[in-house]
mmCIF file with all atom_site columns, C-alpha atoms in Angstrom:
data_model
loop_
_atom_site.group_PDB
_atom_site.id
_atom_site.type_symbol
_atom_site.label_atom_id
_atom_site.label_alt_id
_atom_site.label_comp_id
_atom_site.label_asym_id
_atom_site.label_entity_id
_atom_site.label_seq_id
_atom_site.pdbx_PDB_ins_code
_atom_site.Cartn_x
_atom_site.Cartn_y
_atom_site.Cartn_z
_atom_site.occupancy
_atom_site.B_iso_or_equiv
_atom_site.pdbx_formal_charge
_atom_site.auth_seq_id
_atom_site.auth_comp_id
_atom_site.auth_asym_id
_atom_site.auth_atom_id
_atom_site.pdbx_PDB_model_num
ATOM 1   C CA . UNK J 1 1   ? 18.669  -31.461 25.957  1.00 0.00 ? 226 UNK J CA 1
ATOM 2   C CA . UNK J 1 2   ? 19.071  -28.961 23.126  1.00 0.00 ? 227 UNK J CA 1
ATOM 3   C CA . UNK J 1 3   ? 20.646  -31.650 20.907  1.00 0.00 ? 228 UNK J CA 1
ATOM 4   C CA . UNK J 1 4   ? 17.687  -33.942 21.502  1.00 0.00 ? 229 UNK J CA 1
ATOM 5   C CA . UNK J 1 5   ? 15.258  -31.149 20.654  1.00 0.00 ? 230 UNK J CA 1
ATOM 6   C CA . UNK J 1 6   ? 17.161  -30.314 17.465  1.00 0.00 ? 231 UNK J CA 1
ATOM 7   C CA . UNK J 1 7   ? 17.202  -33.988 16.453  1.00 0.00 ? 232 UNK J CA 1
ATOM 8   C CA . UNK J 1 8   ? 13.451  -34.261 16.985  1.00 0.00 ? 233 UNK J CA 1
ATOM 9   C CA . UNK J 1 9   ? 12.831  -31.132 14.907  1.00 0.00 ? 234 UNK J CA 1
ATOM 10  C CA . UNK J 1 10  ? 15.095  -32.391 12.122  1.00 0.00 ? 235 UNK J CA 1
ATOM 11  C CA . UNK J 1 11  ? 13.253  -35.722 12.033  1.00 0.00 ? 236 UNK J CA 1
ATOM 12  C CA . UNK J 1 12  ? 9.908   -33.939 11.920  1.00 0.00 ? 237 UNK J CA 1
ATOM 13  C CA . UNK J 1 13  ? 11.011  -31.910 8.893   1.00 0.00 ? 238 UNK J CA 1
ATOM 14  C CA . UNK J 1 14  ? 12.339  -35.002 7.111   1.00 0.00 ? 239 UNK J CA 1
ATOM 15  C CA . UNK J 1 15  ? 9.317   -37.232 7.777   1.00 0.00 ? 240 UNK J CA 1
ATOM 16  C CA . UNK J 1 16  ? 6.528   -34.673 7.605   1.00 0.00 ? 241 UNK J CA 1
ATOM 17  C CA . UNK J 1 17  ? 7.913   -32.739 4.677   1.00 0.00 ? 242 UNK J CA 1
ATOM 18  C CA . UNK J 1 18  ? 7.510   -29.115 3.817   1.00 0.00 ? 243 UNK J CA 1
ATOM 19  C CA . UNK J 1 19  ? 4.026   -27.641 4.131   1.00 0.00 ? 244 UNK J CA 1
ATOM 20  C CA . UNK J 1 20  ? 4.574   -25.634 0.919   1.00 0.00 ? 245 UNK J CA 1
ATOM 21  C CA . UNK J 1 21  ? 5.029   -28.875 -1.049  1.00 0.00 ? 246 UNK J CA 1
ATOM 22  C CA . UNK J 1 22  ? 1.289   -29.573 -0.878  1.00 0.00 ? 247 UNK J CA 1
ATOM 23  C CA . UNK J 1 23  ? -1.157  -27.964 -3.262  1.00 0.00 ? 248 UNK J CA 1
ATOM 24  C CA . UNK J 1 24  ? -4.031  -25.813 -2.165  1.00 0.00 ? 249 UNK J CA 1
ATOM 25  C CA . UNK J 1 25  ? -7.479  -27.310 -1.733  1.00 0.00 ? 250 UNK J CA 1
ATOM 26  C CA . UNK J 1 26  ? -9.846  -26.915 -4.655  1.00 0.00 ? 251 UNK J CA 1
ATOM 27  C CA . UNK J 1 27  ? -12.944 -24.911 -3.801  1.00 0.00 ? 252 UNK J CA 1
ATOM 28  C CA . UNK J 1 28  ? -16.007 -26.382 -5.441  1.00 0.00 ? 253 UNK J CA 1
ATOM 29  C CA . UNK J 1 29  ? -19.244 -24.814 -6.577  1.00 0.00 ? 254 UNK J CA 1
ATOM 30  C CA . UNK J 1 30  ? -21.229 -28.083 -6.521  1.00 0.00 ? 255 UNK J CA 1
ATOM 31  C CA . UNK J 1 31  ? -21.484 -30.907 -4.030  1.00 0.00 ? 256 UNK J CA 1
ATOM 32  C CA . UNK J 1 32  ? -22.802 -34.452 -4.436  1.00 0.00 ? 257 UNK J CA 1
ATOM 33  C CA . UNK J 1 33  ? -24.604 -35.893 -1.407  1.00 0.00 ? 258 UNK J CA 1
ATOM 34  C CA . UNK J 1 34  ? -26.041 -39.352 -0.786  1.00 0.00 ? 259 UNK J CA 1
ATOM 35  C CA . UNK J 1 35  ? -29.132 -39.541 1.412   1.00 0.00 ? 260 UNK J CA 1
ATOM 36  C CA . UNK J 1 36  ? -30.708 -42.621 2.949   1.00 0.00 ? 261 UNK J CA 1
ATOM 37  C CA . UNK J 1 37  ? -34.254 -42.954 4.243   1.00 0.00 ? 262 UNK J CA 1
ATOM 38  C CA . UNK J 1 38  ? -33.872 -45.843 6.717   1.00 0.00 ? 263 UNK J CA 1
ATOM 39  C CA . UNK J 1 39  ? -37.611 -46.483 7.015   1.00 0.00 ? 264 UNK J CA 1
ATOM 40  C CA . UNK J 1 40  ? -38.442 -46.648 3.308   1.00 0.00 ? 265 UNK J CA 1
ATOM 41  C CA . UNK J 1 41  ? -34.992 -48.017 2.319   1.00 0.00 ? 266 UNK J CA 1
ATOM 42  C CA . UNK J 1 42  ? -34.598 -45.303 -0.315  1.00 0.00 ? 267 UNK J CA 1
ATOM 43  C CA . UNK J 1 43  ? -31.216 -43.937 -1.369  1.00 0.00 ? 268 UNK J CA 1
ATOM 44  C CA . UNK J 1 44  ? -30.969 -40.712 -3.358  1.00 0.00 ? 269 UNK J CA 1
ATOM 45  C CA . UNK J 1 45  ? -28.079 -38.740 -4.816  1.00 0.00 ? 270 UNK J CA 1
ATOM 46  C CA . UNK J 1 46  ? -28.293 -34.953 -4.947  1.00 0.00 ? 271 UNK J CA 1
ATOM 47  C CA . UNK J 1 47  ? -26.064 -32.531 -6.851  1.00 0.00 ? 272 UNK J CA 1
ATOM 48  C CA . UNK J 1 48  ? -26.424 -29.127 -5.215  1.00 0.00 ? 273 UNK J CA 1
ATOM 49  C CA . UNK J 1 49  ? -24.819 -25.790 -5.875  1.00 0.00 ? 274 UNK J CA 1
ATOM 50  C CA . UNK J 1 50  ? -23.622 -23.754 -2.926  1.00 0.00 ? 275 UNK J CA 1
ATOM 51  C CA . UNK J 1 51  ? -26.416 -21.751 -1.242  1.00 0.00 ? 276 UNK J CA 1
ATOM 52  C CA . UNK J 1 52  ? -29.039 -24.040 -2.845  1.00 0.00 ? 277 UNK J CA 1
ATOM 53  C CA . UNK J 1 53  ? -31.397 -26.073 -0.669  1.00 0.00 ? 278 UNK J CA 1
ATOM 54  C CA . UNK J 1 54  ? -32.517 -29.666 -1.200  1.00 0.00 ? 279 UNK J CA 1
ATOM 55  C CA . UNK J 1 55  ? -35.530 -31.344 0.373   1.00 0.00 ? 280 UNK J CA 1
ATOM 56  C CA . UNK J 1 56  ? -35.573 -35.023 1.252   1.00 0.00 ? 281 UNK J CA 1
ATOM 57  C CA . UNK J 1 57  ? -38.520 -36.110 3.353   1.00 0.00 ? 282 UNK J CA 1
ATOM 58  C CA . UNK J 1 58  ? -38.541 -33.842 6.400   1.00 0.00 ? 283 UNK J CA 1
ATOM 59  C CA . UNK J 1 59  ? -34.917 -32.773 5.857   1.00 0.00 ? 284 UNK J CA 1
ATOM 60  C CA . UNK J 1 60  ? -33.747 -29.505 4.328   1.00 0.00 ? 285 UNK J CA 1
ATOM 61  C CA . UNK J 1 61  ? -30.058 -29.568 3.369   1.00 0.00 ? 286 UNK J CA 1
ATOM 62  C CA . UNK J 1 62  ? -28.017 -26.436 2.639   1.00 0.00 ? 287 UNK J CA 1
ATOM 63  C CA . UNK J 1 63  ? -24.376 -26.743 1.549   1.00 0.00 ? 288 UNK J CA 1
ATOM 64  C CA . UNK J 1 64  ? -22.323 -23.596 2.188   1.00 0.00 ? 289 UNK J CA 1
ATOM 65  C CA . UNK J 1 65  ? -18.679 -24.384 1.333   1.00 0.00 ? 290 UNK J CA 1
ATOM 66  C CA . UNK J 1 66  ? -17.026 -27.324 -0.403  1.00 0.00 ? 291 UNK J CA 1
ATOM 67  C CA . UNK J 1 67  ? -13.310 -28.162 -0.608  1.00 0.00 ? 292 UNK J CA 1
ATOM 68  C CA . UNK J 1 68  ? -11.570 -31.032 -2.373  1.00 0.00 ? 293 UNK J CA 1
ATOM 69  C CA . UNK J 1 69  ? -7.941  -32.117 -2.104  1.00 0.00 ? 294 UNK J CA 1
ATOM 70  C CA . UNK J 1 70  ? -5.838  -31.745 -5.265  1.00 0.00 ? 295 UNK J CA 1
ATOM 71  C CA . UNK J 1 71  ? -5.184  -34.914 -7.313  1.00 0.00 ? 296 UNK J CA 1
ATOM 72  C CA . UNK J 1 72  ? -1.601  -35.326 -6.062  1.00 0.00 ? 297 UNK J CA 1
ATOM 73  C CA . UNK J 1 73  ? -2.743  -35.661 -2.428  1.00 0.00 ? 298 UNK J CA 1
ATOM 74  C CA . UNK J 1 74  ? -4.774  -38.253 -0.560  1.00 0.00 ? 299 UNK J CA 1
ATOM 75  C CA . UNK J 1 75  ? -8.353  -37.810 -1.838  1.00 0.00 ? 300 UNK J CA 1
ATOM 76  C CA . UNK J 1 76  ? -10.802 -36.175 0.526   1.00 0.00 ? 301 UNK J CA 1
ATOM 77  C CA . UNK J 1 77  ? -13.785 -33.864 0.353   1.00 0.00 ? 302 UNK J CA 1
ATOM 78  C CA . UNK J 1 78  ? -15.036 -31.541 3.079   1.00 0.00 ? 303 UNK J CA 1
ATOM 79  C CA . UNK J 1 79  ? -18.368 -29.737 2.998   1.00 0.00 ? 304 UNK J CA 1
ATOM 80  C CA . UNK J 1 80  ? -19.875 -27.269 5.470   1.00 0.00 ? 305 UNK J CA 1
ATOM 81  C CA . UNK J 1 81  ? -23.562 -28.219 5.743   1.00 0.00 ? 306 UNK J CA 1
ATOM 82  C CA . UNK J 1 82  ? -26.660 -27.057 7.531   1.00 0.00 ? 307 UNK J CA 1
ATOM 83  C CA . UNK J 1 83  ? -29.302 -29.767 7.924   1.00 0.00 ? 308 UNK J CA 1
ATOM 84  C CA . UNK J 1 84  ? -32.757 -28.996 9.257   1.00 0.00 ? 309 UNK J CA 1
ATOM 85  C CA . UNK J 1 85  ? -35.635 -31.310 10.157  1.00 0.00 ? 310 UNK J CA 1
ATOM 86  C CA . UNK J 1 86  ? -38.877 -29.372 9.715   1.00 0.00 ? 311 UNK J CA 1
ATOM 87  C CA . UNK J 1 87  ? -40.691 -31.746 12.098  1.00 0.00 ? 312 UNK J CA 1
ATOM 88  C CA . UNK J 1 88  ? -38.292 -31.017 14.978  1.00 0.00 ? 313 UNK J CA 1
ATOM 89  C CA . UNK J 1 89  ? -38.199 -28.080 17.334  1.00 0.00 ? 314 UNK J CA 1
ATOM 90  C CA . UNK J 1 90  ? -35.665 -26.494 16.988  1.00 0.00 ? 315 UNK J CA 1
ATOM 91  C CA . UNK J 1 91  ? -35.318 -27.609 13.372  1.00 0.00 ? 316 UNK J CA 1
ATOM 92  C CA . UNK J 1 92  ? -31.497 -27.396 13.111  1.00 0.00 ? 317 UNK J CA 1
ATOM 93  C CA . UNK J 1 93  ? -30.075 -30.902 13.626  1.00 0.00 ? 318 UNK J CA 1
ATOM 94  C CA . UNK J 1 94  ? -26.597 -30.440 12.097  1.00 0.00 ? 319 UNK J CA 1
ATOM 95  C CA . UNK J 1 95  ? -24.313 -27.535 11.275  1.00 0.00 ? 320 UNK J CA 1
ATOM 96  C CA . UNK J 1 96  ? -20.676 -28.187 10.539  1.00 0.00 ? 321 UNK J CA 1
ATOM 97  C CA . UNK J 1 97  ? -18.098 -29.932 8.405   1.00 0.00 ? 322 UNK J CA 1
ATOM 98  C CA . UNK J 1 98  ? -18.839 -33.324 6.909   1.00 0.00 ? 323 UNK J CA 1
ATOM 99  C CA . UNK J 1 99  ? -16.011 -35.306 5.296   1.00 0.00 ? 324 UNK J CA 1
ATOM 100 C CA . UNK J 1 100 ? -16.268 -37.992 2.627   1.00 0.00 ? 325 UNK J CA 1
ATOM 101 C CA . UNK J 1 101 ? -13.422 -40.032 4.123   1.00 0.00 ? 326 UNK J CA 1
ATOM 102 C CA . UNK J 1 102 ? -14.783 -39.958 7.702   1.00 0.00 ? 327 UNK J CA 1
ATOM 103 C CA . UNK J 1 103 ? -18.525 -40.450 7.632   1.00 0.00 ? 328 UNK J CA 1
ATOM 104 C CA . UNK J 1 104 ? -18.744 -41.489 11.258  1.00 0.00 ? 329 UNK J CA 1
ATOM 105 C CA . UNK J 1 105 ? -16.673 -38.527 12.451  1.00 0.00 ? 330 UNK J CA 1
ATOM 106 C CA . UNK J 1 106 ? -19.224 -35.886 11.564  1.00 0.00 ? 331 UNK J CA 1
ATOM 107 C CA . UNK J 1 107 ? -22.435 -37.613 10.610  1.00 0.00 ? 332 UNK J CA 1
ATOM 108 C CA . UNK J 1 108 ? -25.902 -36.669 11.673  1.00 0.00 ? 333 UNK J CA 1
ATOM 109 C CA . UNK J 1 109 ? -27.590 -38.602 14.445  1.00 0.00 ? 334 UNK J CA 1
ATOM 110 C CA . UNK J 1 110 ? -31.102 -39.011 13.092  1.00 0.00 ? 335 UNK J CA 1
ATOM 111 C CA . UNK J 1 111 ? -33.538 -41.880 13.570  1.00 0.00 ? 336 UNK J CA 1
ATOM 112 C CA . UNK J 1 112 ? -34.823 -41.852 9.988   1.00 0.00 ? 337 UNK J CA 1
ATOM 113 C CA . UNK J 1 113 ? -32.167 -40.275 7.733   1.00 0.00 ? 338 UNK J CA 1
ATOM 114 C CA . UNK J 1 114 ? -28.453 -40.556 6.977   1.00 0.00 ? 339 UNK J CA 1
ATOM 115 C CA . UNK J 1 115 ? -26.485 -38.059 4.893   1.00 0.00 ? 340 UNK J CA 1
ATOM 116 C CA . UNK J 1 116 ? -23.046 -38.630 3.331   1.00 0.00 ? 341 UNK J CA 1
ATOM 117 C CA . UNK J 1 117 ? -20.743 -36.414 1.310   1.00 0.00 ? 342 UNK J CA 1
ATOM 118 C CA . UNK J 1 118 ? -19.675 -38.074 -1.939  1.00 0.00 ? 343 UNK J CA 1
ATOM 119 C CA . UNK J 1 119 ? -17.803 -35.468 -3.995  1.00 0.00 ? 344 UNK J CA 1
ATOM 120 C CA . UNK J 1 120 ? -17.193 -31.802 -4.727  1.00 0.00 ? 345 UNK J CA 1
ATOM 121 C CA . UNK J 1 121 ? -17.058 -30.247 -8.213  1.00 0.00 ? 346 UNK J CA 1
ATOM 122 C CA . UNK J 1 122 ? -15.907 -26.943 -9.655  1.00 0.00 ? 347 UNK J CA 1
ATOM 123 C CA . UNK J 1 123 ? -18.492 -27.082 -12.442 1.00 0.00 ? 348 UNK J CA 1
ATOM 124 C CA . UNK J 1 124 ? -21.954 -28.598 -12.672 1.00 0.00 ? 349 UNK J CA 1
ATOM 125 C CA . UNK J 1 125 ? -21.519 -32.391 -12.947 1.00 0.00 ? 350 UNK J CA 1
#
């Protein structure tokens, strides 16, 4: 049993690699978001700095933290967002991580609007 466990651990190290071999995520100061108004068929791109707020129809979007994978890794962007709908009670409709590579994993469920993360930048784009 111990031999089997050791073999499994050795295979995990060989196939998964060393965690220190990966670079650290790049923390961004700006985020690019794509917003869709499903009723009017309007698509807008917003470049927002952290702690800034954007308005799009009834939505208020506040990015808080943005991370991007380094160039040597599989590209991905993660942003912590707060999204409010001023016409709803309570107004908060989304608070959490949204990822560029997995839009359906953490998207908002809104009848009129869709929000996607596009990219994260260290400097103003």
